[in-house]
Coordinates of C-alpha atoms in Angstrom, one line a residue:
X91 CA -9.1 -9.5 21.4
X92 CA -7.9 -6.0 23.0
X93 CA -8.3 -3.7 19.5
X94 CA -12.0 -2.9 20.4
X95 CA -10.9 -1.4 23.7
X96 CA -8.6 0.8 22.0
X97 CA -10.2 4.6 21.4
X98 CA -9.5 6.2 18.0
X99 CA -7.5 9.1 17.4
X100 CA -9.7 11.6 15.5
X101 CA -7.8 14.3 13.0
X102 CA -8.0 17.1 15.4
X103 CA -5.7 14.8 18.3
X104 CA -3.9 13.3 15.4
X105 CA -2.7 16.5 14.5
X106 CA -2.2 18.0 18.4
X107 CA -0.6 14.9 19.0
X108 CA 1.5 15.6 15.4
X109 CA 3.0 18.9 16.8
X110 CA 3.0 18.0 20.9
X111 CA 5.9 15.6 19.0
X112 CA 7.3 18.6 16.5
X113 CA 7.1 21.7 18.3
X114 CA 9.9 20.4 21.1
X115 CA 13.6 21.2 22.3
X116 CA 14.0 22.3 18.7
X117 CA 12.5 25.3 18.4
X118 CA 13.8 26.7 21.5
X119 CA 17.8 25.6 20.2
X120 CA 17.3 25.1 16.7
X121 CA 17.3 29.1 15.9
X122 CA 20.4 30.1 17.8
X123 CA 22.5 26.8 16.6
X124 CA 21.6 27.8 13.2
X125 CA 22.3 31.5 13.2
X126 CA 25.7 30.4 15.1
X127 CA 26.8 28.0 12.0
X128 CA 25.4 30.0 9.0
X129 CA 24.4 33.5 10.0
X130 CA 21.1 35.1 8.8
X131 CA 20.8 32.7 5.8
X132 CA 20.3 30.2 8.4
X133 CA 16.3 30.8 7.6
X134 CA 17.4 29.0 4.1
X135 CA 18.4 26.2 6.1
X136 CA 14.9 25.5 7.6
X137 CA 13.3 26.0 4.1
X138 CA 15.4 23.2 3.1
X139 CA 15.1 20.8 6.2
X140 CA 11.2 21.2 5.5
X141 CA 11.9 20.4 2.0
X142 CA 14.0 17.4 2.8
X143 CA 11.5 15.7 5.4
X144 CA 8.7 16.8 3.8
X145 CA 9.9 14.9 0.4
X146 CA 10.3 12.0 2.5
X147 CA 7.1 11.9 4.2
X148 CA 5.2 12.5 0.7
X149 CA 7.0 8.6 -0.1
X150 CA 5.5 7.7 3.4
X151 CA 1.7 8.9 2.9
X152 CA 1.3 6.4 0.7
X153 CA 2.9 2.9 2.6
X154 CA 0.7 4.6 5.6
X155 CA -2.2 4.3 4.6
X156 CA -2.0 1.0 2.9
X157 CA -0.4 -0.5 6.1
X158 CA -2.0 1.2 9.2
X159 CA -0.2 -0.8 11.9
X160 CA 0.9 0.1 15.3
X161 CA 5.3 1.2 14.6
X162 CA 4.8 0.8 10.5
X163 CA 7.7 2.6 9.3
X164 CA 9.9 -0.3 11.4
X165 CA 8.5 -2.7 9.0
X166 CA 8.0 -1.1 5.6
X167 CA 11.2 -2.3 4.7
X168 CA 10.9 -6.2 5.4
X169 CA 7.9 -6.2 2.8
X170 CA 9.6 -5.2 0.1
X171 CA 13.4 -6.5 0.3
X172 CA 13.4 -9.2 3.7
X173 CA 15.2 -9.2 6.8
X174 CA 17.8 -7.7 6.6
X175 CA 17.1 -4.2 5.1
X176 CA 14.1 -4.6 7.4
X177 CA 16.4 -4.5 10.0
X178 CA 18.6 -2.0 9.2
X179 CA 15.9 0.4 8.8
X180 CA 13.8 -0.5 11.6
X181 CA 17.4 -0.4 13.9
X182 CA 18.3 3.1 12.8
X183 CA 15.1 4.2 13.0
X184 CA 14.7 2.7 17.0
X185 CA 18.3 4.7 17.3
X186 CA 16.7 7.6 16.6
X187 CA 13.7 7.2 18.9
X188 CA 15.5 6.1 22.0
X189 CA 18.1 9.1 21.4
X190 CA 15.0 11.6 21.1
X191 CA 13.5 11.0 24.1
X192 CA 16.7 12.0 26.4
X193 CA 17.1 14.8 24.0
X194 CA 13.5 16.3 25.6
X195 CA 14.9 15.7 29.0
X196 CA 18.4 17.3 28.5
X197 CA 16.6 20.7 26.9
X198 CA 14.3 21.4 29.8
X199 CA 17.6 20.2 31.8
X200 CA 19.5 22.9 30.3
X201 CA 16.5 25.7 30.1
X202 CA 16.8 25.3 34.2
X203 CA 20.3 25.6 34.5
X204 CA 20.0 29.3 33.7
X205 CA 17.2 29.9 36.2
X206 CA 18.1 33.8 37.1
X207 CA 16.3 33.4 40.3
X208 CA 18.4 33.5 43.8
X209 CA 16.3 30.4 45.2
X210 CA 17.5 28.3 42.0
X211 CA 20.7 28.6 42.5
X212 CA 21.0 24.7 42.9
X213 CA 19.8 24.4 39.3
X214 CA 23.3 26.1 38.3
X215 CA 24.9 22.9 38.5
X216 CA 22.9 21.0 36.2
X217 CA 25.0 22.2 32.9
X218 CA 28.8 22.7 32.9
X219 CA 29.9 23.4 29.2
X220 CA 27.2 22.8 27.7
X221 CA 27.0 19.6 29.3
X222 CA 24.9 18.2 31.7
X223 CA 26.5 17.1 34.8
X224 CA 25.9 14.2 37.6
X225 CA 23.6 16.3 39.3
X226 CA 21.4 17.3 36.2
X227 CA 22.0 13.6 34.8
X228 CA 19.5 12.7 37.8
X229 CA 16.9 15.1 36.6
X230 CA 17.2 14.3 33.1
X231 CA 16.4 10.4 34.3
X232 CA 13.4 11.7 36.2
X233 CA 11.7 13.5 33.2
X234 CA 12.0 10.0 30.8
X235 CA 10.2 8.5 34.1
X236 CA 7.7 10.9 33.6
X237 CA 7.4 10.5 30.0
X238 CA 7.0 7.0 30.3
X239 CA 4.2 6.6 33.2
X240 CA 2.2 8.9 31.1
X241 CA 2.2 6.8 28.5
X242 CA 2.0 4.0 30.5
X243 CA -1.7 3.1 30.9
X244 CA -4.1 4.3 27.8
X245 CA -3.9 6.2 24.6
X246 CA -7.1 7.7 25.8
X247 CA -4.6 9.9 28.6
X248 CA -2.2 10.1 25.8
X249 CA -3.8 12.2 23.6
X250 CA -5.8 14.3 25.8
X251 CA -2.3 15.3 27.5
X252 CA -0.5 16.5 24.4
X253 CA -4.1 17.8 22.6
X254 CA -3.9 20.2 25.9
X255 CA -0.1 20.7 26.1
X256 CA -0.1 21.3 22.1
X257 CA -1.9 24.6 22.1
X258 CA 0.1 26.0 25.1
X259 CA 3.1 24.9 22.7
X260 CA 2.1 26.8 19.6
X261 CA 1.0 29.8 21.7
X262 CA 4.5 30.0 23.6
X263 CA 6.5 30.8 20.3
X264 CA 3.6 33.0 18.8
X265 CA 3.9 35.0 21.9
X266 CA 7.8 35.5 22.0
X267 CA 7.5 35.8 18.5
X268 CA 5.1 38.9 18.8
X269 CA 6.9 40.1 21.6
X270 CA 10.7 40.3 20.7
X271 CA 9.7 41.9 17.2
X272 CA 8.1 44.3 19.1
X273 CA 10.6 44.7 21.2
X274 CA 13.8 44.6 19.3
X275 CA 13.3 44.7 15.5
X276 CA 16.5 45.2 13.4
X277 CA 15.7 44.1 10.1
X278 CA 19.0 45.6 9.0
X279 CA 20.7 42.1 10.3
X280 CA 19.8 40.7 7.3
X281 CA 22.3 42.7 6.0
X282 CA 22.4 44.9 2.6
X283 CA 24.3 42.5 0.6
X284 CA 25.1 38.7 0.0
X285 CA 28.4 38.6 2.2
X286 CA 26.4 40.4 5.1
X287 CA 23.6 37.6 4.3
X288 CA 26.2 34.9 4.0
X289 CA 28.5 35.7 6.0
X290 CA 30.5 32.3 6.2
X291 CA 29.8 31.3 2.9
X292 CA 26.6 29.2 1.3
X293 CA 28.1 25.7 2.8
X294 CA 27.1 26.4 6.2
X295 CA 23.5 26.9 5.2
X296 CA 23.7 23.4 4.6
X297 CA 25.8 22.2 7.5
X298 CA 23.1 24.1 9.8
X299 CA 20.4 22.0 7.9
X300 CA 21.9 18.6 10.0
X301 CA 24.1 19.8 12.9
X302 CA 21.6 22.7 14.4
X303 CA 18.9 20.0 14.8
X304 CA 16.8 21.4 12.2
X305 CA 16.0 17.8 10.6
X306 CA 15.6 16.5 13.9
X307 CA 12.9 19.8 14.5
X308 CA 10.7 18.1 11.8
X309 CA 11.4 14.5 12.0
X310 CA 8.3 14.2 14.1
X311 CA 5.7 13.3 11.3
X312 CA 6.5 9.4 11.5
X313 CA 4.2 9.9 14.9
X314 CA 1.4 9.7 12.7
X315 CA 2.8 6.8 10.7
X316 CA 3.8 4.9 13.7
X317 CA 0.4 5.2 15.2
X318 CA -1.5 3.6 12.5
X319 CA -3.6 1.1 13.7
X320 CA -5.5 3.5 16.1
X321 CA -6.1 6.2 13.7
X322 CA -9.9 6.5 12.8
X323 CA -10.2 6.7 9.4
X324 CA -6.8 6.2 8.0
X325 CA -7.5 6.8 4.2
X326 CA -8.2 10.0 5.0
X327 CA -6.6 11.1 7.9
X328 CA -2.8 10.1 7.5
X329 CA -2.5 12.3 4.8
X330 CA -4.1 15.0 5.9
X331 CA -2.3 14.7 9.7
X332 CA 1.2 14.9 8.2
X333 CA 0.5 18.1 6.0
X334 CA -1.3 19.9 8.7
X335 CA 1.0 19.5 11.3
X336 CA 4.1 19.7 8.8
X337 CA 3.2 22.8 7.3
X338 CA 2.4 24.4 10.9
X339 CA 5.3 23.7 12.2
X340 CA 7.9 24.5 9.3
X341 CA 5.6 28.0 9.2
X342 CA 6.4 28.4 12.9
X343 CA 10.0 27.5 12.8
X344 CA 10.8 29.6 10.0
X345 CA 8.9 32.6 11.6
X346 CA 11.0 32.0 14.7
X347 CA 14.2 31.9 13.1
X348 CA 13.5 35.3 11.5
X349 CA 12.5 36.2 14.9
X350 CA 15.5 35.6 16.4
X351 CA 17.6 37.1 13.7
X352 CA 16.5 40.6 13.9
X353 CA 16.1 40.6 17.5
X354 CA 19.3 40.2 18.5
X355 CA 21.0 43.8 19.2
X356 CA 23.3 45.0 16.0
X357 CA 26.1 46.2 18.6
X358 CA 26.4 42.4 19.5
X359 CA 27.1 41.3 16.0
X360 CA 29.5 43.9 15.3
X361 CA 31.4 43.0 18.5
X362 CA 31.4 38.6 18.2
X363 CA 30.2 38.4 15.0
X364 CA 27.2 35.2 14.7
X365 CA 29.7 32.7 15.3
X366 CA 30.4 34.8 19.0
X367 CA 26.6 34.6 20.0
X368 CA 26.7 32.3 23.0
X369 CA 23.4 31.4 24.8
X370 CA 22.5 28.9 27.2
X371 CA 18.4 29.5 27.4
X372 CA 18.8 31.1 23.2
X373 CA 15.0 32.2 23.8
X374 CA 15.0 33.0 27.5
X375 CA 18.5 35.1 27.2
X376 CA 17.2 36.9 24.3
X377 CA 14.1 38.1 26.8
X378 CA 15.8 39.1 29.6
X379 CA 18.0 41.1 27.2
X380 CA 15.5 42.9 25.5
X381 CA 14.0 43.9 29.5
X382 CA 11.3 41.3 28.5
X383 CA 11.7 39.6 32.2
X384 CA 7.9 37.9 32.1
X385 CA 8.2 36.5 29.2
X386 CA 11.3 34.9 30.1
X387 CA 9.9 33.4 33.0
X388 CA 6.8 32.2 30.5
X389 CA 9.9 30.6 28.2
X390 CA 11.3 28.6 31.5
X391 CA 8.1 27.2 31.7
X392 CA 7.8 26.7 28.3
X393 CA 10.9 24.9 28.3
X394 CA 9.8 22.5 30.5
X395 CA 6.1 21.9 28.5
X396 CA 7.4 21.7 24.8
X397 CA 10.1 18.9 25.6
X398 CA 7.5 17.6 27.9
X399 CA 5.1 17.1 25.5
X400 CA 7.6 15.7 23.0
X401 CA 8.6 13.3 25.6
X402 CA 5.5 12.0 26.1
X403 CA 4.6 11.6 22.5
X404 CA 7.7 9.7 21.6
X405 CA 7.8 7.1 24.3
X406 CA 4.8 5.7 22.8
X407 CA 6.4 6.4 19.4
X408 CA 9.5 4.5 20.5
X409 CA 7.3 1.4 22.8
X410 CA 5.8 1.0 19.1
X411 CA 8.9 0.6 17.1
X412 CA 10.6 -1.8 19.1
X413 CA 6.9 -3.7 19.5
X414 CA 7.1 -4.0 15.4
X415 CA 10.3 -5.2 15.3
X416 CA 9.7 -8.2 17.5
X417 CA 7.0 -8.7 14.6
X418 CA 10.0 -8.9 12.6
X419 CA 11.6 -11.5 14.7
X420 CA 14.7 -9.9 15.3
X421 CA 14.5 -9.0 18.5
X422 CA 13.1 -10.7 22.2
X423 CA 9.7 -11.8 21.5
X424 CA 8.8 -10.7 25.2
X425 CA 8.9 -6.7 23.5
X426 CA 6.1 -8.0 21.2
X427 CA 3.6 -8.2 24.3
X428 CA 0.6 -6.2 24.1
X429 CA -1.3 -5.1 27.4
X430 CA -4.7 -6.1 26.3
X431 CA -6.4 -4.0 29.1
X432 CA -4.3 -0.7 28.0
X433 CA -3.7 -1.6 24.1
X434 CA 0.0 -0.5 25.3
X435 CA 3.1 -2.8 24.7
X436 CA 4.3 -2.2 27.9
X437 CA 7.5 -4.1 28.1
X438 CA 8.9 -2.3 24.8
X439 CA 8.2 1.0 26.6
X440 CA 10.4 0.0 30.3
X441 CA 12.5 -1.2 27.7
X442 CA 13.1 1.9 25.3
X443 CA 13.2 3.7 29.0
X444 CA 16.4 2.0 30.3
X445 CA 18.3 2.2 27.1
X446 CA 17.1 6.1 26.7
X447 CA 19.0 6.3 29.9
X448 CA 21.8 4.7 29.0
X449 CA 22.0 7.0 25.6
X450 CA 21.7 10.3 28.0
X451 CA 24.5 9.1 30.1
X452 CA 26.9 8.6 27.0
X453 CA 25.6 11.7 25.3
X454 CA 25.0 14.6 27.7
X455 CA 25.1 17.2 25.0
X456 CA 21.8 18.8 23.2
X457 CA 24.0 19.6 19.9
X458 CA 25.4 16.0 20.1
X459 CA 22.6 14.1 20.2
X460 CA 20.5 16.8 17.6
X461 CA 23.2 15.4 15.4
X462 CA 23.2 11.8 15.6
X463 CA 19.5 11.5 15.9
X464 CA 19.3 13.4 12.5
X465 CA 22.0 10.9 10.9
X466 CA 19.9 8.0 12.3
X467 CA 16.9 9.4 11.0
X468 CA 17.7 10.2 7.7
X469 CA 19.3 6.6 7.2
X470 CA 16.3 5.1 8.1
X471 CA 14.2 7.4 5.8
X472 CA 16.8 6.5 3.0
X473 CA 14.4 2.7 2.6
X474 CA 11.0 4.5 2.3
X475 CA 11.2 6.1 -1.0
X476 CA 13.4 2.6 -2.7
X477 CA 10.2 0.7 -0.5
X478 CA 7.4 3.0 -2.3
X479 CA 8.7 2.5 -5.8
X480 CA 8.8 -1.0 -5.5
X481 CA 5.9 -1.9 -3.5
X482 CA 4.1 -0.2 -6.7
X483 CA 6.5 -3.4 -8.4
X484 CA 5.7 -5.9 -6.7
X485 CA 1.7 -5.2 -5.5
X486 CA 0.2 -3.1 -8.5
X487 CA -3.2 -4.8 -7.9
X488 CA -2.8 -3.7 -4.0
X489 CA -5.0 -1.2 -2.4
X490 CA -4.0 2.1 -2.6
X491 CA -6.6 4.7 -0.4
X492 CA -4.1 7.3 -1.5
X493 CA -2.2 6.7 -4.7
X494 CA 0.8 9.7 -5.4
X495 CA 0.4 11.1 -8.3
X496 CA 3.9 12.5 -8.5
X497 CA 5.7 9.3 -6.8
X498 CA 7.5 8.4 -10.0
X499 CA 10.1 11.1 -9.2
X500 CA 8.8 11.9 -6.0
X501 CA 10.6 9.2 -4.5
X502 CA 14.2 9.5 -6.3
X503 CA 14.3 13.1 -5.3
X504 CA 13.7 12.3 -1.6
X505 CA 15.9 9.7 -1.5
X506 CA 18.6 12.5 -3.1
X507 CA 18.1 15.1 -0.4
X508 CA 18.3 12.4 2.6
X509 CA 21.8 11.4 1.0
X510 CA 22.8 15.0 0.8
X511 CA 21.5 15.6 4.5
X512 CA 23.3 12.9 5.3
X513 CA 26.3 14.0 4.5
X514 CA 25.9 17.6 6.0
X515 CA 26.2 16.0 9.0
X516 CA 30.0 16.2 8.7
X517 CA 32.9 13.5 9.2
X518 CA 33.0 11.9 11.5
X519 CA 29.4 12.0 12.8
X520 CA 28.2 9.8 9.6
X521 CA 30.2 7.2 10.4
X522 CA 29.6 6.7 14.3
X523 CA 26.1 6.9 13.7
X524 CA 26.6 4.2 10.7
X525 CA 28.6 2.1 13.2
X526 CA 25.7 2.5 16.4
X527 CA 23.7 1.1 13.6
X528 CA 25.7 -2.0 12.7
X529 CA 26.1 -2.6 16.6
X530 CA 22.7 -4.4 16.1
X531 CA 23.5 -6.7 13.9
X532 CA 24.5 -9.3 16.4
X533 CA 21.0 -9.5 17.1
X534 CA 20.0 -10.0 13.5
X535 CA 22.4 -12.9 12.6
X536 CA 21.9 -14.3 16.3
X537 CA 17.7 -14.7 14.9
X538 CA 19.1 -16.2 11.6
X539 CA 20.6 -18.7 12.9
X540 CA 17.7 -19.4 15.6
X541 CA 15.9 -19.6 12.0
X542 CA 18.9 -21.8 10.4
X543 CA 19.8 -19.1 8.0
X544 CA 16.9 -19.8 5.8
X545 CA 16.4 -16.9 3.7
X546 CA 19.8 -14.6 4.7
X547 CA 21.5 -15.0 1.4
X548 CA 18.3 -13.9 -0.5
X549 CA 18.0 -10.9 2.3
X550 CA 21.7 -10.1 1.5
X551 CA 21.4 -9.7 -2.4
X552 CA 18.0 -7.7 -1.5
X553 CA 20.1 -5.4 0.5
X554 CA 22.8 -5.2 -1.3
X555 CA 22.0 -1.7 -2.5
X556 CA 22.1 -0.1 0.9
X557 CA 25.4 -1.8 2.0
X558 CA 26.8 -0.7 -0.7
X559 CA 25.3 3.3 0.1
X560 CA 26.7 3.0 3.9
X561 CA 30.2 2.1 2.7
X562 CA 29.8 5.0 -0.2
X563 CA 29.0 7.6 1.7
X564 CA 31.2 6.8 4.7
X565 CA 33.9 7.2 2.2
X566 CA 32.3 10.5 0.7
X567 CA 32.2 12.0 4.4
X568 CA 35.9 11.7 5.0
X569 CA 36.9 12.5 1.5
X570 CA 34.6 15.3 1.1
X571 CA 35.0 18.8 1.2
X572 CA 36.7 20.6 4.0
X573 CA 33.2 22.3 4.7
X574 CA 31.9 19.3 5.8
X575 CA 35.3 18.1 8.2
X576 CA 36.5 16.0 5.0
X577 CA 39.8 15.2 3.7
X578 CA 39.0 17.9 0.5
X579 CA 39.8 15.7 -2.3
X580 CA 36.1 16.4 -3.4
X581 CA 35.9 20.3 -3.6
X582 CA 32.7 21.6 -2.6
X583 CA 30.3 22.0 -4.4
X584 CA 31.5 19.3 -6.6
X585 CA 31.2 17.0 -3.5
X586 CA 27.3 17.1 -4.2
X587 CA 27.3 16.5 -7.4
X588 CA 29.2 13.2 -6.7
X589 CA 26.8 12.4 -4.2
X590 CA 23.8 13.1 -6.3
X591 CA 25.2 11.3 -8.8
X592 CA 26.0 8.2 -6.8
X593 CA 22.5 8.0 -5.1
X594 CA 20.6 8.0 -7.9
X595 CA 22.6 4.6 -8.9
X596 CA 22.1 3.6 -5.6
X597 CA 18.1 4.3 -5.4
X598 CA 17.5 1.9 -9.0
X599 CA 19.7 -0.6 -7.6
X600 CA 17.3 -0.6 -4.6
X601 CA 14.3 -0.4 -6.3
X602 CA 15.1 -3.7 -8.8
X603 CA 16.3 -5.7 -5.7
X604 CA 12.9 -6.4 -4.3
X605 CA 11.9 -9.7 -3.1
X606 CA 8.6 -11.6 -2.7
X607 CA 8.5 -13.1 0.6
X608 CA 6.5 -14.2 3.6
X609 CA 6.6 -11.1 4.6
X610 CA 5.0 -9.7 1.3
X611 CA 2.3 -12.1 1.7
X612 CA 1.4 -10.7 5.6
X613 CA 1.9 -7.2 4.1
X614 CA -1.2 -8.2 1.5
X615 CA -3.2 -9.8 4.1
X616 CA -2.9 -6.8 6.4
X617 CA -3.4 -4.6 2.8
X618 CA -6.6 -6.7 2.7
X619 CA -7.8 -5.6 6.1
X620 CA -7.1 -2.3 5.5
X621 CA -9.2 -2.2 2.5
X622 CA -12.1 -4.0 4.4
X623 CA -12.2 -1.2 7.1
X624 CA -11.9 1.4 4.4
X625 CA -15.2 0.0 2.3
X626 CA -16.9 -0.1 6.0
X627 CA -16.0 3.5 7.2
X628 CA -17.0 5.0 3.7
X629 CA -20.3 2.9 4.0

């Protein structure tokens, strides 16, 4: 048995490990993309992406912590409606992961690129467009090497790296944020009315909410979810991790944003307009133009330590996702492998390291990937608050450490706000991220048949709901509003209302389509372990 070998993470690491995954490339992009799309109500738009993610991981708190198990949220799923929602969510969720390690790589990539020094010339040719080139390609391969070796022998190494590299994370932005409102504060960019506040109009608030990578700034929380099984005292400390580092982080980010708003010269504006505002190094360039030229040099470094330390935190975030769905027998069972020395599935993580490759190479651009990582995400989120509801169904008599008092509508609300952020994402990114997601299922009907297609048509019925919500708002997205790159037949805002409308149907269709399975019954008997090592930690 290797689990006695394997050191528990305490509160204090869970929640350093939290925001070494949260506090990453989006902070240092997510401001600027936002105030490009929506101007200075873009600080509505990071209210709102906190409210969206953090709806979704209230639905979360509570699977956690009856299920603490290494990469849970790939399996949630599979417990309450089989094998092939399972899938589904576990495949977009691995999407995600393996997109959001390059994502690290190709910030800190594009942070060099502007180097002002003469000896980094050479960097220069690392970003062409906003697009990283061969040259830069090479580097971004060398930090996911990095990432991975770091992670590659103990979660003891693990968390000590990102409990350091955390504090110098939430220091940089403190810093600059001090700094630049000392430097340059122009509150007046607020502006004195609601045009001057909005000035493109309220649907880009929500556009910025998806395409400025402000989901993907917060989508970090399932670190703590994923990392279950080596949490001490999960009852307690699953819970408390995701609000901590949550509310830290959305605190920061909105801070930031503000930041950045009013630091930005008024002359600029009123020559470009927000839309004209074109950085490379957003942070960095807003430094060197205030005359702040050290604390530029502090934000290149920065840029290399907060994607660094979200690199690090994800590759065993993504090594545990791809181990769990091997334990869903839908992918190589080699991937399952556990080093019982290290308490590290090892081939998952080499794995997730080639493919993350692979993504970069297709994908070169930070804005791109922001995007489809988001879409991916929130997908994958969509099965939580459907899999809360039901489990409630289906186990009533189940241990519950933590038992949501306002779950009941809770869970239809999240599931709302993922299918709104869904959509922001704009035609035609919902659909190619919808289709990446259906590229794996080969791999699911290859299994099925391995298994003589046993229990697909009770998995298909159970999934039924979710089919049926990929195909709807695939639709929605190209007949939506011209806001969102849609056809316009739907007139914003009327386009949300349909959506709201439709996923509600959606989310009680899911939630009466559960199924008792096997799976159920090794979701009870890990249910039953759980509660065992609760009663002995509270004794």
């Amino acid at each position: 048995m290797g689990t006695p070998k394997i050191k528990r993470i305490n509160l204090f690491q869970l929640v350093m490990l939290a925001l070494g995954s949260l506090i990453g490339s989006g902070w240092l992009f997510g401001s600027w993309e936002a105030t490009k799309i929506a101007g200075p109500a873009a600080i509505i738009s990071w209210v709102i992406g906190g409210l969206v993610i953090g709806s979704i991981a209230y639905d979360y708190v509570e699977i956690g912590a009856m299920f603490p198990e290494s990469g849970g949220m790939s399996k949630y799923a599979q417990y309450s409606h089989g094998t092939l929602l399972g899938f589904i969510a576990a495949w977009a969720n691995w999407v995600s992961l393996i997109t959001l390690i390059p994502i690290e790589a190709v910030a800190a990539v594009q942070y060099m690129s502007t180097w002002p020094w003469s000896w980094a010339h050479w960097t220069h040719h690392f970003l062409s467009g906003g697009v990283i080139t061969n040259s830069g390609l090479l580097v971004v391969f060398g930090f996911i090497l990095v990432f991975t070796m770091l992670n590659f022998w103990s979660v003891t190494i693990l968390t000590r790296f990102t409990s350091l590299i955390s504090i110098f994370k939430i220091g940089i932005p403190l810093l600059t944020i001090i700094m630049l409102t000392m430097s340059g504060f122009h509150p007046g960019n607020y502006g004195t009315n609601l045009h001057e506040f909005m000035p493109y109009g309220s649907a880009p608030i929500f556009t910025a909410t998806s395409a400025a990578g402000i989901i993907f700034s917060f989508d970090a929380f399932q670190t703590v979810i994923n990392m279950g099984g080596e949490i001490e005292h999960p009852k307690k400390n699953i819970g408390r991790g995701i609000t901590i580092s949550l509310l830290i982080s959305g605190i920061l980010y909105v801070i930031l944003q503000s930041t950045f708003i009013t630091a930005i010269p008024p002359k600029m504006i009123a020559a470009t307009g927000w839309h004209g505002i074109v950085f490379n190094s957003p942070f960095a360039d807003m430094a060197i133009l205030l005359g702040i030229h050290w604390l530029s040099v502090l934000l290149y470094m920065d840029a290399f330590v907060s994607p660094f330390g979200t690199g690090v935190s994800f590759v065993a975030n993504t090594a545990r996702a791809l181990f769990a769905m091997e334990g869903n027998r839908h992918v190589p069972h080699f991937l399952g492998k556990v080093n019982l020395k290290y308490g590290i599935p090892r081939n998952a993580m080499l794995v997730n390291t080639i493919l993350s490759m692979v993504m970069v190479t297709v994908f070169r651009s930070w804005a791109v990937l922001a995007t489809v990582l988001s879409t991916a995400t929130l997908i994958a989120y969509l099965t939580g608050p459907v899999t809360a509801i039901s489990l409630r169904k289906m186990g009533p008599k189940l241990y519950r450490p933590i038992r949501l008092k306002w779950l009941p509508w809770m869970a239809p609300l999240s599931f709302v706000l993922a299918s709104l952020a869904t959509y922001w994402a704009m035609w035609p990114t919902t659909v190619e991220v919808i289709f990446i997601i259906l590229l794996g299922l080969p791999f699911y009907f290859y299994y099925e048949w391995k298994n003589h297609f046993v229990s697909t048509r009770q998995a298909f019925k159970a999934s039924g709901w979710m089919i049926g919500y990929l195909v709807f708002i695939s639709i929605m997205s190209l007949i939506g509003s011209h806001q969102f790159n849609g056809l316009n037949w739907v007139p914003y805002p009327l386009d949300f209302v349909v959506i709201v409308i439709a996923s509600l149907a959606f989310y009680y269709w899911g939630i009466r389509s559960y199924i008792h399975t096997e799976d159920f019954d090794k979701a009870q008997q890990l249910n039953q372990e759980a509660k065992e090592r609760g009663e002995m930690e509270d004794n």
